[in-house]
PDB file of C-alpha atoms in Angstrom:
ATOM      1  CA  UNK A   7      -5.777 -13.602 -15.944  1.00  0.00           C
ATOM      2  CA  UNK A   8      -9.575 -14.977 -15.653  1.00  0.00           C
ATOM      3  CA  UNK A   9     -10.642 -11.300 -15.103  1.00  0.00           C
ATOM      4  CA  UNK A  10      -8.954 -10.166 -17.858  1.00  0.00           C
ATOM      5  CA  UNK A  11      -8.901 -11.954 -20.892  1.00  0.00           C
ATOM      6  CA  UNK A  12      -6.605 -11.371 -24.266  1.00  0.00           C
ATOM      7  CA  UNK A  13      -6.858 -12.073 -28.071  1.00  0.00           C
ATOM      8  CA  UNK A  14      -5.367 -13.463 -29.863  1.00  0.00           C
ATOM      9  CA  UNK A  15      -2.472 -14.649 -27.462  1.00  0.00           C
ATOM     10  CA  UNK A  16       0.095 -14.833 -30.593  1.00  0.00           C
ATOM     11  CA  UNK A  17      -0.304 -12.726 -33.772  1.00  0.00           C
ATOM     12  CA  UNK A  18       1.840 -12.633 -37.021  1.00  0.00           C
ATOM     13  CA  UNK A  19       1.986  -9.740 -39.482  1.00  0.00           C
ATOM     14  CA  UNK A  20       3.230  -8.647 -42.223  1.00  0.00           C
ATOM     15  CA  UNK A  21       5.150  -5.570 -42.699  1.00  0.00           C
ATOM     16  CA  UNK A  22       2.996  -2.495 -43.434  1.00  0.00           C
ATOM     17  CA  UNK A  23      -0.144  -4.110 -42.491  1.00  0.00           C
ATOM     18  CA  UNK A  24      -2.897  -3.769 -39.584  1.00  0.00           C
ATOM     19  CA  UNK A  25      -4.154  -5.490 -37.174  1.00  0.00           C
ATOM     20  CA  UNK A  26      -6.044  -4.742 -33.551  1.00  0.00           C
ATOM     21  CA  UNK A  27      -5.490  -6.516 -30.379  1.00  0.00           C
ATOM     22  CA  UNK A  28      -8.278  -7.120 -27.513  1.00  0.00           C
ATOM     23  CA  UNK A  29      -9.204  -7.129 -24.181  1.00  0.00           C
ATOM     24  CA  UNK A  30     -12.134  -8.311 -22.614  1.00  0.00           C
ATOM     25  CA  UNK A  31     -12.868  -7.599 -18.601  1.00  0.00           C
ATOM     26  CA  UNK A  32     -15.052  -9.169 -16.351  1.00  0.00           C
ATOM     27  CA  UNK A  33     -15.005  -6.646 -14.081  1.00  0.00           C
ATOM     28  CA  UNK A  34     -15.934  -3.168 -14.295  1.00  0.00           C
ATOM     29  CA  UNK A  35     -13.178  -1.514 -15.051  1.00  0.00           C
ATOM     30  CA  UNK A  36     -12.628   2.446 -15.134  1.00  0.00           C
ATOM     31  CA  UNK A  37      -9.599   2.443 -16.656  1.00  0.00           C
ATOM     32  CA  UNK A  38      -7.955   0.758 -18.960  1.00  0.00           C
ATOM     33  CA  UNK A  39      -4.016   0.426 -19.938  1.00  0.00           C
ATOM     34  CA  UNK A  40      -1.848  -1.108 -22.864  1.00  0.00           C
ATOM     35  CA  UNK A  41       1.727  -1.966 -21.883  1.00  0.00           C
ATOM     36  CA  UNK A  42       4.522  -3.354 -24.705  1.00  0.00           C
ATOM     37  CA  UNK A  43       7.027  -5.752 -22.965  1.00  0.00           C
ATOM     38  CA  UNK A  44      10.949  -4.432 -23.987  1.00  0.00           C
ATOM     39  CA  UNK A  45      13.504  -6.954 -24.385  1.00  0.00           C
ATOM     40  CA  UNK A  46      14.727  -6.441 -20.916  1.00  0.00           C
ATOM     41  CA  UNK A  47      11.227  -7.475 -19.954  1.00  0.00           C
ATOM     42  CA  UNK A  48       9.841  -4.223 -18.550  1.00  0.00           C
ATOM     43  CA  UNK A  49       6.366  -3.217 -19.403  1.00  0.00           C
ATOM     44  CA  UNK A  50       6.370   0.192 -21.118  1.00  0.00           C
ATOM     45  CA  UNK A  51       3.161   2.112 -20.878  1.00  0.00           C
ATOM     46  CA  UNK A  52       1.493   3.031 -24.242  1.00  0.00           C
ATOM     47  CA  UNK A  53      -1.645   4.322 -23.209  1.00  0.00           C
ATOM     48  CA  UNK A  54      -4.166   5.193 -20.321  1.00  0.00           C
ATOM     49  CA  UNK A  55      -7.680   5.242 -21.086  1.00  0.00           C
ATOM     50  CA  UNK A  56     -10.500   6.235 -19.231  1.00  0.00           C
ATOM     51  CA  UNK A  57     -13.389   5.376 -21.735  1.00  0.00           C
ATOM     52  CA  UNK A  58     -13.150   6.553 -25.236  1.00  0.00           C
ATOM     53  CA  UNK A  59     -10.362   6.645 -27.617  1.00  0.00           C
ATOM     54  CA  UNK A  60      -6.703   7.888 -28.533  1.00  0.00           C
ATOM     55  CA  UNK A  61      -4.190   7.815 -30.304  1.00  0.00           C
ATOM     56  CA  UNK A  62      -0.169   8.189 -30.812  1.00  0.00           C
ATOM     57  CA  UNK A  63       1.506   7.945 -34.453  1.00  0.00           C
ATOM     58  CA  UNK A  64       0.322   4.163 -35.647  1.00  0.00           C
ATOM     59  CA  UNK A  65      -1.316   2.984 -32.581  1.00  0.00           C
ATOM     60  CA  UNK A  66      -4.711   3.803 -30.927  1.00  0.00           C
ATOM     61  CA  UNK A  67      -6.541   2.274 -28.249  1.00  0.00           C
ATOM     62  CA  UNK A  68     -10.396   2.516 -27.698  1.00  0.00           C
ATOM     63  CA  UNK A  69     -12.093   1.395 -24.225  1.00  0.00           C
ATOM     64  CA  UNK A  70     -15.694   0.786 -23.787  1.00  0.00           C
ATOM     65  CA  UNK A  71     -16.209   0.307 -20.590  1.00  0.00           C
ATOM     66  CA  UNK A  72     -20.188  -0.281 -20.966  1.00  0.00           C
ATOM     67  CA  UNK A  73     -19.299  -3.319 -23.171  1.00  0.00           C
ATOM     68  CA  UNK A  74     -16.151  -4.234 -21.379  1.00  0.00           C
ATOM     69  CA  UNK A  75     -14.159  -4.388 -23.644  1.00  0.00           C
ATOM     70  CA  UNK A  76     -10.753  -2.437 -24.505  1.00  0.00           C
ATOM     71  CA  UNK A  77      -8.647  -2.657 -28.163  1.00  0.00           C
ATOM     72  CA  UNK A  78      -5.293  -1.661 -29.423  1.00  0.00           C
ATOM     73  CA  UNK A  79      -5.006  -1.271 -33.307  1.00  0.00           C
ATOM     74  CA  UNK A  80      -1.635  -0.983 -35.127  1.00  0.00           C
ATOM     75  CA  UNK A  81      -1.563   0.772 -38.135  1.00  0.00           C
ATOM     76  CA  UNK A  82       1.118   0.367 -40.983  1.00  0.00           C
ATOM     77  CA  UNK A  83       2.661  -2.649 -38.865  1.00  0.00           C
ATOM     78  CA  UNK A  84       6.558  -2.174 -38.600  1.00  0.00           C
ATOM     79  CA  UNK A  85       9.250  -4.953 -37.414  1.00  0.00           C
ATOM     80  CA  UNK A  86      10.003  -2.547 -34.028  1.00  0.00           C
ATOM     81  CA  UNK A  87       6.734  -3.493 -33.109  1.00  0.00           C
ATOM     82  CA  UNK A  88       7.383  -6.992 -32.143  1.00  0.00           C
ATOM     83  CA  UNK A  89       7.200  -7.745 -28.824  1.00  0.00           C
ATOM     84  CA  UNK A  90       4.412  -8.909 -25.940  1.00  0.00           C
ATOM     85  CA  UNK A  91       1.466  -6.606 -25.631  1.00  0.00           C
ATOM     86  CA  UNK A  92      -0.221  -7.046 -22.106  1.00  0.00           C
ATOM     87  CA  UNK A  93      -3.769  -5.145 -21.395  1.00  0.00           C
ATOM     88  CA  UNK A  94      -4.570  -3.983 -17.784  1.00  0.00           C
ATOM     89  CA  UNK A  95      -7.630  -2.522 -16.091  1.00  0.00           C
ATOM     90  CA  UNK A  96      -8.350  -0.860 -12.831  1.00  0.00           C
ATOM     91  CA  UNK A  97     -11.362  -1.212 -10.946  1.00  0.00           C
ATOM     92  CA  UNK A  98     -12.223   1.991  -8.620  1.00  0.00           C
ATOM     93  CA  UNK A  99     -10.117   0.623  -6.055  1.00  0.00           C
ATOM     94  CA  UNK A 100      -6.763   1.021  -7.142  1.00  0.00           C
ATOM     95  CA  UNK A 101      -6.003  -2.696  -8.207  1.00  0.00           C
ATOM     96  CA  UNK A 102      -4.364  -3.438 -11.365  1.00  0.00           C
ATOM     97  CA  UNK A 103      -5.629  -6.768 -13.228  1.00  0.00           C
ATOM     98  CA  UNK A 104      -3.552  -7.421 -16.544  1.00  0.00           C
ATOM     99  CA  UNK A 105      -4.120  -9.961 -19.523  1.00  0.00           C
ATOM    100  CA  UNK A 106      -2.042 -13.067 -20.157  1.00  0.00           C
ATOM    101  CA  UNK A 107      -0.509 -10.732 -23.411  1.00  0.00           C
ATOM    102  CA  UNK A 108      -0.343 -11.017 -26.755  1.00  0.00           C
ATOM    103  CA  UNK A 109       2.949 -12.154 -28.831  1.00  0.00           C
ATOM    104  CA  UNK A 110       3.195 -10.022 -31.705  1.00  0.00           C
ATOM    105  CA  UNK A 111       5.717 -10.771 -34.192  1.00  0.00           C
ATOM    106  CA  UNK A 112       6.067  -8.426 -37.601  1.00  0.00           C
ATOM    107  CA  UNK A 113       7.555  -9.967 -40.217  1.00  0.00           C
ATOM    108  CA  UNK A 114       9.450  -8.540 -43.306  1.00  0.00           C
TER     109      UNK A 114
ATOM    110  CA  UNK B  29      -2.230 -18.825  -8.302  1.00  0.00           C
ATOM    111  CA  UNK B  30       1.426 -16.895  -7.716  1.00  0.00           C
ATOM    112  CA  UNK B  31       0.945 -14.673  -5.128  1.00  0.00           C
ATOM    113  CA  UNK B  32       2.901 -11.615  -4.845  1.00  0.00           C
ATOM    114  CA  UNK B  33       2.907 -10.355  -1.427  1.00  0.00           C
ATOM    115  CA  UNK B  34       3.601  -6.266  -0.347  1.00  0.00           C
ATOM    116  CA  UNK B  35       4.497  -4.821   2.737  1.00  0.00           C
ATOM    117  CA  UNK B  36       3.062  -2.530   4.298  1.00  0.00           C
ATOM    118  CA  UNK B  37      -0.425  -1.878   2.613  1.00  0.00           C
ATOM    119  CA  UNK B  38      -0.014   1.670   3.217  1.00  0.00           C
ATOM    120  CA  UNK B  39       2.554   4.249   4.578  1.00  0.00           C
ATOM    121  CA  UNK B  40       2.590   7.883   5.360  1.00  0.00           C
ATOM    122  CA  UNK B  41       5.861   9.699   6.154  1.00  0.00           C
ATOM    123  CA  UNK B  42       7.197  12.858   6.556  1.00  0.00           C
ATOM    124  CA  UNK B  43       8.960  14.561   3.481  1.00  0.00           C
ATOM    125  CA  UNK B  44      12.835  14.463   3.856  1.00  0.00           C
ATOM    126  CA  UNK B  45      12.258  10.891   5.629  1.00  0.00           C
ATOM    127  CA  UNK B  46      13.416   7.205   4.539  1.00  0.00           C
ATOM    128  CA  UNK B  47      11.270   4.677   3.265  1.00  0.00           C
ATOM    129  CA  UNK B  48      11.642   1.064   2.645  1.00  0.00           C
ATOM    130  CA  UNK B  49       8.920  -0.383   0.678  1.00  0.00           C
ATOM    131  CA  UNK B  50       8.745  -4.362   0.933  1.00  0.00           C
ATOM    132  CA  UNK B  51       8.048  -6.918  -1.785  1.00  0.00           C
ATOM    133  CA  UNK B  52       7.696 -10.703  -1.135  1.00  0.00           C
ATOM    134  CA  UNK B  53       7.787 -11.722  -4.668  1.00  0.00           C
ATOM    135  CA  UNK B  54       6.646 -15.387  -5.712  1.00  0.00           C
ATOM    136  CA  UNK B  55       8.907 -18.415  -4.588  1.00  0.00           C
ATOM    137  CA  UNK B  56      11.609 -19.224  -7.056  1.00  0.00           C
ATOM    138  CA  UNK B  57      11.151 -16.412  -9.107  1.00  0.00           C
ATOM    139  CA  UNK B  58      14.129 -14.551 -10.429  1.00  0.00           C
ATOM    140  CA  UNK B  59      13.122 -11.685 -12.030  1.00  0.00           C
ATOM    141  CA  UNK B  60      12.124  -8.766 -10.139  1.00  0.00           C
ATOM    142  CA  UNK B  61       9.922  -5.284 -11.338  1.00  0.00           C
ATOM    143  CA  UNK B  62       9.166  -2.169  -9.558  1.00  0.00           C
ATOM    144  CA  UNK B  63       6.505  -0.063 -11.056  1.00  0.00           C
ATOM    145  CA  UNK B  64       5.143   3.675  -9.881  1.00  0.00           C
ATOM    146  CA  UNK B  65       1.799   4.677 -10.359  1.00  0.00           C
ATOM    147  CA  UNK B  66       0.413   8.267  -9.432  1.00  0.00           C
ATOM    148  CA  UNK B  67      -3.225   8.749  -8.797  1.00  0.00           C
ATOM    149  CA  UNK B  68      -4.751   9.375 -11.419  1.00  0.00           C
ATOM    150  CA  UNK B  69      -2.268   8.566 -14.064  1.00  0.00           C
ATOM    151  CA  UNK B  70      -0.782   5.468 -15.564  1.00  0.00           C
ATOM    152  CA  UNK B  71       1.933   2.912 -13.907  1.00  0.00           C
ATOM    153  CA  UNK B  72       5.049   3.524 -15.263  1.00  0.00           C
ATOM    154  CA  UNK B  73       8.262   1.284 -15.300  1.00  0.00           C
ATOM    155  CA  UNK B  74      11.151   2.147 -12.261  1.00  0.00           C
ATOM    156  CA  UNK B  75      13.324  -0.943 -12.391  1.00  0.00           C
ATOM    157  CA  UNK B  76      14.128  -4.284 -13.272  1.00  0.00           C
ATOM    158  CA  UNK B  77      16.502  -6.204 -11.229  1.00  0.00           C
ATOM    159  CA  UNK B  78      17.446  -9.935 -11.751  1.00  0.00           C
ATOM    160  CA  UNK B  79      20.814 -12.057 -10.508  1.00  0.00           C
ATOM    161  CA  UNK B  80      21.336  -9.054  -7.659  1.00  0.00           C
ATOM    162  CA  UNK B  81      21.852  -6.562 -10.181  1.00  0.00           C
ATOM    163  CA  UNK B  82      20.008  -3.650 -12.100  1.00  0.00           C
ATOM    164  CA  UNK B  83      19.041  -4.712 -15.409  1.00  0.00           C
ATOM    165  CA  UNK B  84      17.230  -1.574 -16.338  1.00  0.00           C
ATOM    166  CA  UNK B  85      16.551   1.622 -15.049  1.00  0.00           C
ATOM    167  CA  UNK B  86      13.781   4.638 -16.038  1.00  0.00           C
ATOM    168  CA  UNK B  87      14.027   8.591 -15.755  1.00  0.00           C
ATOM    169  CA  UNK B  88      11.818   8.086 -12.873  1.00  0.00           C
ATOM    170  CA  UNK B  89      14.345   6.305 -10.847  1.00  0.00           C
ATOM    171  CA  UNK B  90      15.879   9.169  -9.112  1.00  0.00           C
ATOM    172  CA  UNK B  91      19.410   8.557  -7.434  1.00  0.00           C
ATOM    173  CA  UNK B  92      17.203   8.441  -4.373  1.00  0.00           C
ATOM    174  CA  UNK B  93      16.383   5.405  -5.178  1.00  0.00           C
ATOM    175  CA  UNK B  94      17.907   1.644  -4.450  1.00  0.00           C
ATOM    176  CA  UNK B  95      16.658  -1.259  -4.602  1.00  0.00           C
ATOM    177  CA  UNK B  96      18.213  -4.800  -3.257  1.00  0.00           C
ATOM    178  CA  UNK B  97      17.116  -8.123  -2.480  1.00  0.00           C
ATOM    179  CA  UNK B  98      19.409  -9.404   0.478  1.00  0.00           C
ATOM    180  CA  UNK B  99      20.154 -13.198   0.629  1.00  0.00           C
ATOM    181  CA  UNK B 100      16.694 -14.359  -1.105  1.00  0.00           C
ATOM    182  CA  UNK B 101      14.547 -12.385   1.237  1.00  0.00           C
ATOM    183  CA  UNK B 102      12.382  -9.367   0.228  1.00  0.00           C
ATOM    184  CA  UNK B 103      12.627  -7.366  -2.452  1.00  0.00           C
ATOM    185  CA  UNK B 104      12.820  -3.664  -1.290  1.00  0.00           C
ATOM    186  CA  UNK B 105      12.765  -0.486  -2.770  1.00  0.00           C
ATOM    187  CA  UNK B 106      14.507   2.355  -0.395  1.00  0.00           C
ATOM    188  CA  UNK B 107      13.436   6.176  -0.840  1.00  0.00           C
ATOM    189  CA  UNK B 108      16.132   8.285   0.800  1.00  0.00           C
ATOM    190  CA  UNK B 109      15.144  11.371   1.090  1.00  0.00           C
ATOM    191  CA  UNK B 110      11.024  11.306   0.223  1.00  0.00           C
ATOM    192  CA  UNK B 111      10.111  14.385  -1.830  1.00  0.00           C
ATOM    193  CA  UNK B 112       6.510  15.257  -2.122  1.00  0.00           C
ATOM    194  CA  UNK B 113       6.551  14.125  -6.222  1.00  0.00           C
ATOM    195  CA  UNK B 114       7.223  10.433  -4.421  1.00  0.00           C
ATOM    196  CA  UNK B 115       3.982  10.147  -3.244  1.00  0.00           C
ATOM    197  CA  UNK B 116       2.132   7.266  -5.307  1.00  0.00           C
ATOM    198  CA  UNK B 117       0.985   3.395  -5.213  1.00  0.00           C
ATOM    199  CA  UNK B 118       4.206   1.147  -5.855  1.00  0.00           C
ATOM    200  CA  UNK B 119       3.462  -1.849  -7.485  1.00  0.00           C
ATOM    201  CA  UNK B 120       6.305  -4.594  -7.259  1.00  0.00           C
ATOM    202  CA  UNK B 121       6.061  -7.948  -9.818  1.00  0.00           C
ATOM    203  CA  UNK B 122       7.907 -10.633 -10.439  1.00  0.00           C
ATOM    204  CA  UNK B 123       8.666 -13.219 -13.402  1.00  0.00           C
ATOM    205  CA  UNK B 124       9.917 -17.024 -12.968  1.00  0.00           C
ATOM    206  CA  UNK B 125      12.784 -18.093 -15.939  1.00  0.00           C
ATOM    207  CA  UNK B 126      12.910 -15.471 -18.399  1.00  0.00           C
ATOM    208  CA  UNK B 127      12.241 -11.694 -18.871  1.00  0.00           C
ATOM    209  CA  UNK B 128      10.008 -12.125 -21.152  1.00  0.00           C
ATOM    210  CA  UNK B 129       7.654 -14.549 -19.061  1.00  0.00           C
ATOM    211  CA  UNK B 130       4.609 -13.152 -17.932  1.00  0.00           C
ATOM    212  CA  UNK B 131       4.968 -10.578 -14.404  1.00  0.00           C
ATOM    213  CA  UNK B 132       2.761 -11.358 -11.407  1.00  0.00           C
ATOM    214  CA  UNK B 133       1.555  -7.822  -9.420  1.00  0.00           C
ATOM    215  CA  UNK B 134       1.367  -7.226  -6.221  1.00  0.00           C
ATOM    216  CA  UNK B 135      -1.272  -5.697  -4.850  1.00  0.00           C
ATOM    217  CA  UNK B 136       0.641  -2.446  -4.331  1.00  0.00           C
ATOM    218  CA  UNK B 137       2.149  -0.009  -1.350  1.00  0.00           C
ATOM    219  CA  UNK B 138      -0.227   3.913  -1.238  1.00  0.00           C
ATOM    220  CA  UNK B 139       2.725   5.831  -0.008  1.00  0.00           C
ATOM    221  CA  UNK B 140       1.386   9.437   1.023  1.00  0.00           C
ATOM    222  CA  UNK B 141       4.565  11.826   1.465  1.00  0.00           C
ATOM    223  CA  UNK B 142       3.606  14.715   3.635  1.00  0.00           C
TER     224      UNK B 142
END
C-alpha cells in the first residue's frame, strides 16, 4: 500500500542464515503488526508491537514509531520459514493499513 | 483501488442475541477472509472461505460461528448466540485468483456485546 511500504518485496536465503525485513509508514502509526501468509492463504499473526522490541525463538520485530519505521529479523533462517510476510500498522483510529509483503523463500 | 466494503460500521447487541456482520468484498474476487481483532490486542485469523466452502478454520471460530456467501452477494459472518468475549472489530478481506495473492481489508465492523 502507498502508506505502507515493504522491503525487499522478494528475498532468498540460505539455510541457517539471517536476514531482516522492513516496513516503512507514512502515517503515524501506534502500532505495528507482522503477519506470515500460510499456504491456505491466511495471515497468521507473529507479533504486535507498540514501540520497542520483542522477540519469539528466531524472530524479533522492533518498531520505531518516531522514525516510522518497523523491522522483522530472522535468525538462523530455516526452510519452514518460507512464505509471504505482510507488515501492518494502526493509526489511533482503529484502521489497519498493511504492506504489499515480502516473498521469502529459504533455500537448502 | 479495490475497495472492500462492510456493513454496518458499528453494532451493539444484547448478549445471547444474533448477529450478522456484512462484507461486500471486491468484484470478482474469490477468496474470502474473516479476521477478529480485540481492542487492544492483535487481529487474529477466523476463517477462510473460497468456492462456498471453509478452507480453514482457527480456535477462535467457535461453533457459534458461520459464515456463507449466498448466490455472489455478501459475505457474512453470523454470531448465534453473542457472548460477551465476542465483542471486537471484525475485519473481512478478500483476494482475486489465488490464496496466496495479496488480501484487501475492509475497513472493519466495532461490535460491542452488552
Amino acid at each position: 500500500g502507498d502508506k505502507v511500504k515493504q522491503s525487499p518485496s522478494a528475498l532468498s536465503l540460505q539455510e541457517g542464515t539471517n536476514s531482516a525485513l522492513r516496513c516503512n509508514f507514512s502515517i503515524a502509526a501506534t502500532t505495528v503488526q507482522w503477519f506470515l501468509q500460510n499456504p491456505r492463504g491466511s495471515l497468521i499473526n507473529l507479533f504486535y508491537l507498540v514501540p520497542g522490541t520483542k522477540e519469539n525463538g528466531r524472530l524479533k520485530s522492533a518498531f520505531d514509531s518516531k522514525e516510522s519505521y518497523s523491522t522483522l529479523h530472522i535468525r538462523d533462517a530455516q526452510l519452514e520459514d518460507s512464505g509471504t510476510y505482510f507488515c501492518a500498522a494502526e493509526p489511533s483510529n482503529n484502521r489497519i493499513f498493511f504492506g504489499d509483503g515480502t516473498q521469502l523463500v529459504v533455500k537448502p | 483501488g479495490p475497495k472492500v466494503l462492510q456493513i454496518p460500521s458499528h453494532q451493539i447487541i444484547d448478549m445471547g442475541q444474533m448477529v450478522t456482520l456484512n462484507c461486500d468484498p471486491v468484484s470478482n474476487h474469490l477468496y474470502f477472509y474473516w479476521y477478529k481483532q480485540i481492542l487492544g490486542q492483535q487481529m487474529e485469523f477466523l476463517v477462510n472461505f473460497y468456492n462456498g466452502k471453509v478452507m480453514e478454520k482457527s480456535k477462535l471460530f467457535k461453533d457459534q460461528f458461520s459464515v456463507e456467501r449466498p448466490d455472489g452477494s455478501y459475505f457474512t459472518l453470523k454470531i448465534q448466540p453473542t457472548a460477551l468475549e465476542d465483542s471486537a472489530v471484525y475485519f473481512c478481506a478478500s483476494s482475486p485468483d489465488s490464496n496466496q495473492d495479496t488480501q484487501y481489508f475492509g475497513p472493519g465492523t466495532r461490535l460491542l456485546v452488552l
